[in-house]
XYZ file of C-alpha atoms in Angstrom:
494
model
C 30.285 -53.157 46.768
C 32.556 -52.610 49.760
C 32.789 -55.609 52.039
C 31.140 -58.033 49.609
C 33.273 -61.025 48.687
C 30.853 -62.104 46.002
C 30.740 -58.699 44.323
C 34.525 -58.475 44.539
C 34.849 -61.683 42.530
C 33.876 -59.792 39.360
C 36.618 -57.177 39.739
C 38.813 -57.246 36.642
C 36.801 -60.034 34.990
C 34.980 -60.076 31.656
C 31.553 -61.655 31.240
C 29.754 -62.627 28.021
C 25.972 -62.502 28.428
C 23.488 -63.796 25.849
C 19.845 -62.782 26.070
C 20.773 -59.457 27.689
C 17.719 -57.732 26.187
C 15.429 -60.107 28.110
C 14.076 -59.573 31.616
C 16.656 -61.592 33.562
C 19.454 -60.414 31.293
C 18.789 -56.765 32.070
C 18.531 -57.421 35.809
C 21.834 -59.330 35.739
C 23.665 -56.581 33.813
C 22.385 -53.880 36.173
C 23.226 -55.870 39.294
C 26.822 -56.632 38.315
C 27.503 -53.023 37.332
C 25.945 -51.723 40.532
C 27.675 -54.042 43.005
C 31.073 -54.197 41.260
C 31.802 -51.159 39.085
C 35.358 -52.448 38.604
C 34.190 -55.385 36.522
C 36.397 -55.270 33.439
C 33.833 -55.734 30.664
C 30.336 -57.025 30.004
C 30.065 -58.328 26.452
C 26.385 -58.325 25.499
C 25.491 -60.553 22.551
C 22.436 -59.201 20.730
C 20.773 -60.026 17.428
C 21.798 -57.231 15.084
C 23.277 -56.730 11.622
C 26.427 -55.002 12.837
C 28.134 -53.477 15.864
C 26.436 -50.123 15.459
C 22.990 -51.733 15.345
C 23.923 -53.810 18.393
C 24.870 -50.619 20.265
C 21.530 -49.062 19.388
C 19.638 -52.101 20.648
C 21.555 -52.175 23.923
C 20.991 -48.445 24.398
C 17.236 -48.587 23.796
C 16.408 -52.043 25.184
C 18.824 -52.328 28.101
C 20.590 -49.199 29.353
C 17.666 -46.892 28.572
C 15.244 -48.776 30.808
C 13.946 -47.424 34.107
C 15.671 -50.376 35.785
C 18.963 -48.453 35.505
C 17.673 -45.418 37.401
C 19.715 -46.147 40.543
C 22.903 -46.540 38.490
C 22.206 -43.277 36.690
C 21.779 -41.467 39.982
C 24.941 -43.056 41.347
C 27.151 -42.024 38.413
C 25.397 -38.794 37.469
C 26.993 -37.069 34.473
C 29.529 -39.879 34.203
C 26.837 -42.520 33.586
C 27.169 -42.626 29.790
C 30.966 -42.758 29.959
C 30.811 -45.516 32.569
C 28.430 -47.580 30.465
C 30.507 -47.118 27.332
C 33.598 -48.247 29.228
C 32.006 -51.318 30.828
C 29.538 -52.554 28.201
C 30.567 -53.875 24.801
C 27.617 -54.781 22.542
C 28.343 -57.583 20.091
C 26.267 -58.430 17.042
C 25.536 -62.142 16.862
C 23.058 -64.930 17.469
C 23.274 -68.187 19.423
C 21.680 -70.124 16.563
C 24.986 -69.939 14.666
C 28.425 -71.438 15.265
C 30.758 -69.056 17.105
C 27.491 -67.320 18.052
C 27.428 -65.576 14.681
C 30.180 -63.188 15.755
C 32.422 -61.671 13.084
C 35.716 -63.493 12.611
C 37.673 -60.328 13.382
C 36.211 -60.251 16.909
C 36.133 -63.930 17.824
C 39.788 -64.617 18.622
C 39.986 -61.557 20.838
C 36.946 -62.731 22.797
C 38.385 -66.217 23.281
C 41.318 -64.606 25.115
C 39.264 -62.191 27.235
C 36.172 -63.942 28.531
C 36.171 -65.337 32.072
C 32.465 -66.162 32.466
C 29.642 -66.929 30.041
C 25.989 -66.586 30.984
C 23.590 -68.137 28.467
C 20.251 -66.486 29.029
C 19.099 -66.530 25.406
C 15.803 -68.346 24.882
C 12.473 -68.223 23.177
C 9.913 -68.686 25.956
C 6.790 -68.901 23.818
C 4.981 -72.093 24.860
C 3.716 -72.622 21.303
C 6.736 -71.392 19.393
C 7.536 -72.732 15.938
C 9.417 -76.002 16.402
C 12.253 -74.976 14.083
C 12.747 -71.654 15.882
C 12.570 -73.226 19.329
C 15.060 -75.948 18.414
C 17.447 -73.364 16.948
C 17.454 -71.115 20.024
C 16.766 -73.370 23.005
C 18.549 -76.533 21.890
C 21.169 -75.778 19.245
C 21.768 -72.403 20.894
C 22.893 -74.190 24.065
C 25.228 -76.362 21.962
C 26.784 -73.374 20.208
C 27.323 -71.524 23.488
C 29.049 -74.591 24.966
C 31.292 -74.991 21.912
C 32.176 -71.312 22.168
C 32.922 -71.716 25.880
C 35.373 -74.537 25.190
C 37.459 -72.145 23.066
C 37.745 -69.515 25.822
C 41.205 -70.085 27.271
C 40.499 -68.352 30.606
C 36.959 -69.617 31.128
C 36.013 -70.139 34.754
C 32.277 -70.702 34.427
C 29.421 -71.357 31.996
C 26.069 -70.613 33.576
C 23.014 -71.713 31.620
C 19.528 -70.464 32.468
C 16.892 -73.146 31.945
C 13.488 -73.669 33.576
C 12.307 -75.916 36.395
C 9.528 -77.103 34.091
C 11.892 -79.209 32.005
C 10.415 -81.707 34.475
C 7.189 -81.602 32.478
C 4.140 -82.334 34.622
C 5.763 -84.778 37.030
C 4.312 -85.194 40.500
C 6.075 -85.530 43.831
C 9.595 -84.359 44.640
C 11.585 -83.342 41.559
C 15.313 -83.499 42.153
C 18.116 -81.185 41.074
C 19.729 -83.637 38.690
C 20.881 -83.464 35.059
C 18.765 -84.623 32.136
C 20.515 -87.382 30.234
C 20.659 -87.548 26.447
C 17.577 -89.240 24.993
C 15.748 -89.330 28.345
C 11.961 -88.975 28.084
C 9.194 -88.367 30.595
C 6.842 -91.108 29.443
C 9.124 -94.096 28.999
C 9.663 -93.706 25.268
C 13.194 -94.613 24.188
C 13.200 -93.140 20.686
C 14.086 -89.510 21.429
C 16.994 -88.394 19.274
C 17.822 -84.716 18.765
C 19.425 -85.178 15.345
C 16.303 -87.022 14.192
C 14.135 -84.149 15.421
C 16.225 -81.659 13.447
C 15.966 -83.810 10.321
C 12.202 -84.100 10.809
C 11.912 -80.321 10.836
C 14.003 -79.970 7.683
C 12.092 -82.694 5.841
C 8.711 -81.266 6.876
C 9.637 -77.805 5.627
C 10.998 -79.250 2.384
C 7.767 -81.156 1.759
C 5.721 -78.026 2.437
C 7.633 -76.012 -0.129
C 7.419 -78.778 -2.723
C 3.659 -79.257 -2.317
C 2.623 -75.625 -1.851
C 1.729 -73.932 -5.140
C 0.179 -70.736 -3.792
C 1.948 -67.463 -3.122
C 5.019 -67.118 -0.926
C 2.832 -65.332 1.605
C 0.529 -68.331 1.903
C 3.523 -70.679 2.028
C 4.971 -68.745 4.966
C 1.672 -68.749 6.813
C 1.212 -72.489 6.308
C 4.784 -73.157 7.405
C 4.272 -71.201 10.650
C 1.135 -73.147 11.441
C 2.674 -76.531 10.629
C 5.835 -75.776 12.619
C 3.838 -74.719 15.691
C 1.665 -77.812 15.539
C 4.696 -80.053 14.980
C 6.394 -78.652 18.110
C 3.412 -79.444 20.317
C 3.001 -82.875 18.741
C 6.640 -83.839 19.297
C 6.732 -82.430 22.834
C 3.669 -84.386 23.906
C 4.911 -87.525 22.167
C 7.753 -87.642 24.699
C 5.860 -86.396 27.743
C 6.353 -82.602 27.788
C 3.320 -80.264 27.699
C 4.627 -77.633 25.267
C 7.381 -76.787 22.810
C 9.194 -74.369 25.131
C 9.912 -76.743 28.014
C 10.616 -79.611 25.610
C 13.313 -77.770 23.665
C 14.806 -76.381 26.894
C 15.043 -79.968 28.153
C 16.808 -80.958 24.932
C 19.218 -78.068 25.443
C 20.087 -79.363 28.909
C 20.691 -82.838 27.474
C 23.145 -81.397 24.968
C 25.044 -79.544 27.692
C 25.253 -82.593 29.933
C 26.371 -84.846 27.073
C 28.978 -82.496 25.584
C 30.238 -80.596 28.658
C 33.658 -82.173 28.887
C 35.614 -80.312 31.558
C 33.733 -77.000 31.280
C 32.581 -75.743 34.728
C 28.800 -75.749 34.273
C 25.935 -74.469 36.392
C 22.326 -74.851 35.239
C 19.817 -72.543 36.889
C 16.196 -73.732 36.787
C 13.806 -71.019 37.977
C 10.101 -71.674 38.386
C 7.589 -68.930 37.453
C 9.541 -65.656 37.602
C 7.765 -62.611 39.000
C 8.638 -58.930 39.390
C 11.563 -57.617 41.412
C 11.033 -57.874 45.148
C 13.643 -55.441 46.381
C 16.280 -53.783 44.244
C 16.840 -51.717 42.312
C 13.156 -51.103 41.511
C 10.503 -53.145 43.391
C 7.754 -54.370 41.083
C 9.736 -53.815 37.871
C 9.345 -56.418 35.185
C 9.179 -57.019 31.464
C 7.487 -59.746 29.498
C 4.143 -61.256 30.437
C 4.604 -64.281 32.695
C 2.131 -67.100 33.241
C 0.230 -65.545 36.149
C 0.384 -62.034 34.691
C -1.800 -63.012 31.733
C -4.504 -63.641 34.316
C -4.036 -60.208 35.914
C -3.946 -58.339 32.617
C -6.937 -60.261 31.327
C -8.937 -59.171 34.329
C -7.660 -55.576 34.180
C -8.853 -55.343 30.561
C -12.220 -56.890 31.373
C -11.570 -60.035 29.318
C -11.562 -62.603 32.113
C -14.681 -63.793 33.891
C -13.629 -67.352 34.772
C -10.611 -69.640 34.911
C -9.744 -73.297 35.371
C -7.542 -73.740 38.457
C -7.399 -75.442 41.843
C -7.080 -72.581 44.329
C -5.913 -75.010 47.010
C -2.924 -76.104 44.923
C 0.552 -74.660 45.421
C 1.915 -72.239 42.830
C 5.686 -71.991 42.561
C 6.896 -68.442 41.933
C 10.123 -66.574 42.618
C 10.982 -62.849 42.197
C 13.386 -62.012 39.373
C 15.987 -60.326 41.586
C 16.239 -63.467 43.716
C 16.869 -65.529 40.576
C 19.675 -63.189 39.534
C 21.158 -63.193 43.051
C 21.250 -66.996 42.964
C 22.866 -66.899 39.518
C 25.630 -64.592 40.722
C 26.258 -66.589 43.907
C 26.458 -69.829 41.911
C 28.952 -68.316 39.460
C 31.261 -67.355 42.297
C 30.940 -70.549 44.315
C 31.605 -72.887 41.385
C 34.172 -70.802 39.545
C 36.826 -73.041 38.027
C 35.307 -76.296 39.292
C 35.182 -79.195 36.858
C 31.594 -79.998 37.815
C 27.996 -79.727 36.640
C 25.598 -78.386 39.250
C 21.833 -77.936 38.991
C 19.910 -75.364 41.012
C 16.140 -75.150 41.358
C 15.366 -71.531 42.193
C 11.901 -72.043 43.601
C 9.589 -71.568 46.575
C 7.286 -74.603 46.701
C 9.240 -76.320 49.469
C 10.767 -73.491 51.474
C 7.860 -71.000 51.416
C 4.859 -72.425 49.521
C 2.024 -70.204 48.372
C -1.478 -71.314 47.379
C -3.205 -70.065 44.243
C -5.870 -68.874 46.654
C -3.451 -66.371 48.207
C -2.665 -64.986 44.769
C -6.377 -64.820 43.898
C -7.213 -63.049 47.167
C -4.381 -60.555 46.649
C -5.737 -59.764 43.198
C -9.270 -59.444 44.552
C -8.052 -57.017 47.214
C -5.991 -54.958 44.766
C -8.734 -54.554 42.184
C -11.312 -53.726 44.870
C -9.046 -50.903 45.992
C -8.062 -49.923 42.436
C -11.133 -50.505 40.254
C -10.962 -50.446 36.495
C -11.797 -47.237 34.684
C -13.597 -47.251 31.358
C -12.781 -45.196 28.258
C -15.356 -42.649 29.375
C -13.444 -42.111 32.609
C -16.081 -43.767 34.771
C -15.342 -46.539 37.251
C -16.342 -50.011 36.092
C -18.107 -52.140 38.686
C -16.015 -54.858 40.322
C -16.703 -58.393 39.133
C -15.262 -61.509 40.684
C -13.621 -64.233 38.603
C -15.272 -67.648 38.785
C -12.761 -70.444 39.383
C -13.462 -74.056 38.475
C -11.389 -76.976 39.667
C -12.941 -79.476 37.259
C -12.995 -79.444 33.473
C -16.674 -80.443 33.480
C -17.731 -77.436 35.538
C -15.583 -75.102 33.454
C -16.988 -76.372 30.150
C -20.560 -76.085 31.399
C -19.978 -72.485 32.465
C -18.311 -71.581 29.153
C -21.210 -73.071 27.229
C -23.850 -71.147 29.182
C -21.859 -67.922 29.501
C -20.316 -67.737 26.023
C -21.054 -70.435 23.450
C -24.856 -70.332 23.573
C -25.012 -66.507 23.740
C -22.568 -66.298 20.834
C -24.722 -68.592 18.720
C -27.821 -66.591 19.549
C -26.075 -63.277 18.953
C -24.800 -64.528 15.615
C -28.343 -65.283 14.431
C -29.711 -61.981 15.722
C -26.866 -60.127 14.042
C -27.658 -61.751 10.707
C -31.336 -60.891 11.002
C -30.576 -57.288 11.964
C -28.109 -56.728 9.118
C -25.040 -56.522 11.341
C -26.429 -54.275 14.061
C -24.759 -56.375 16.782
C -21.441 -57.016 15.030
C -19.396 -55.162 17.635
C -21.099 -56.943 20.543
C -20.524 -60.304 18.884
C -16.881 -59.448 18.239
C -16.220 -58.414 21.844
C -17.889 -61.508 23.337
C -16.080 -63.745 20.870
C -12.734 -62.175 21.787
C -13.358 -62.807 25.492
C -14.269 -66.430 24.776
C -11.125 -67.019 22.707
C -8.928 -65.259 25.283
C -10.149 -67.445 28.147
C -9.820 -70.631 26.136
C -6.292 -69.677 25.062
C -5.239 -68.979 28.657
C -6.644 -72.286 29.834
C -5.016 -74.187 26.983
C -1.616 -72.610 27.694
C -1.514 -72.441 31.464
C -4.130 -74.708 33.048
C -1.670 -77.641 33.290
C 0.420 -75.510 35.658
C -2.647 -74.540 37.691
C -2.956 -78.207 38.650
C 0.784 -78.927 38.850
C 1.505 -81.335 41.717
C 5.278 -81.453 41.536
C 7.520 -79.935 44.211
C 11.026 -78.820 43.323
C 13.768 -80.116 45.563
C 16.111 -77.203 46.361
C 18.747 -78.906 48.497
C 21.593 -77.632 46.325
C 20.229 -74.112 46.493
C 19.878 -74.265 50.270
C 23.505 -75.393 50.588
C 24.481 -72.399 48.475
C 22.336 -70.112 50.631
C 23.933 -71.352 53.851
C 27.362 -70.734 52.359
C 26.412 -67.196 51.357
C 24.911 -66.443 54.760
C 28.301 -66.959 56.436
C 28.991 -63.394 55.325
C 26.263 -60.962 56.546
C 27.067 -58.433 53.804
C 26.713 -60.991 51.010
C 23.606 -62.446 52.628
C 21.930 -59.044 52.409
C 23.131 -57.999 48.954
C 22.540 -61.370 47.265
C 19.488 -62.671 49.098
C 17.568 -65.424 47.307
C 15.711 -66.929 50.262
C 11.930 -66.971 49.561
C 11.390 -67.528 53.288
C 11.650 -63.772 53.860
C 8.625 -63.101 51.644
C 5.128 -62.449 52.885
C 3.438 -63.543 49.680
C 0.163 -61.743 50.323
C 1.914 -58.419 50.858
C 4.338 -58.994 47.999
C 1.550 -59.593 45.493
C -0.716 -56.848 46.790
C 1.901 -54.141 47.316
C 4.643 -54.986 44.827
C 3.892 -57.469 42.067
C 0.362 -56.573 40.985
C 1.055 -52.800 41.053
C 4.198 -53.572 39.034
C 2.202 -55.511 36.429
C -0.275 -52.659 36.119
C 2.516 -50.097 35.809
C 5.058 -51.813 33.593
C 3.086 -54.367 31.546
C -0.330 -52.862 31.019
C -0.620 -50.967 27.763
């Protein structure tokens, strides 16, 4: 983009991006192509059997998205040619050495790549432990090893999460996680031992299981999910996702060598604030489960302290910070951590989010299958577990028990009613189990490094506008009411 020093940095450079089919990956690809069309090449690593399958995935899951509307309008009939010239899909997977890329392609990539962005991750809080270790931990290792072979490499940027801090309280600093470090004082954390534990557990399952392969697979999934949570909590992390992301950071810090490394730690990522499509998003985030649950009529109560601060940041601001960090640290033999957050610079209370949702759904009431408007119902919030459990017992558990007996006596006449009430009960309990710890989160993310980066960017008015990542400019109430919640209803609701 004319006049932008940051955008101009990418002219003639080649970037390898993992996780390009994810939310942030798409936004990053679109942004680079829009602000610097003279970027040499974007190599997009996607899980696929071959190059042709990779091209099909990129076409349907990246380029074909509404996010690229502005680029399509800009290039018109030349859009397809432009994309074919700038984007090179590559079949591979971060869980393998050399990222699973065919030998015939690897050497050529080592000579071409200037920047690597590792955005690949499994973000499921209760993912299978083996899967999560493969992608979030070993994946980071494989990307780093690949980076060390790139002769012209100027930057490895790794996308993590601010919640590698677990549930710490107080000010959480932008500092690396050291190998073997735990959050609860335990000194026995060893990644190789965790990998062996997974392998041994799976081996024992297959030796002891005599039923069908189908049952073996189902049992293995269950055991692996439970093992992930057990190991995470043993060392002080609340779930498998943040635990294995923390392990991935430890690997990078321990093995970095002289690779220029930036680790980006966003908090809860929300929809795009500004460009190219306000409100656009993909993938259900923590707070969006709440919105969708209410929109579908499945949420009547929740466990949260409305006076606590929630830490959210729009996706385009995260990507802007990523791009600025790449440019500012290009070629430096350093490791820099950035919290991309809002809890210090422009904090927002859960109450503001709740009030924005209340206002939106009052103005845009739900419509039933018969086309009639469904009456507005408020969500009951409880800031104590005791109050929440009492409500759930009176509102769901006792009625379910009674309905179960009546249904038996009436030969199944109330089966559908029982099923619907049971589904609502399970949905609420699942949400609380997954996300309630973050509804009471008392940590605040230090963003001193990010503010230094922002001040550097703001020396150039053009860059400050194009690559803004300052949450201070946001009116949270308006953003949620006019941008984010409408975006959730448009792009996520099915």
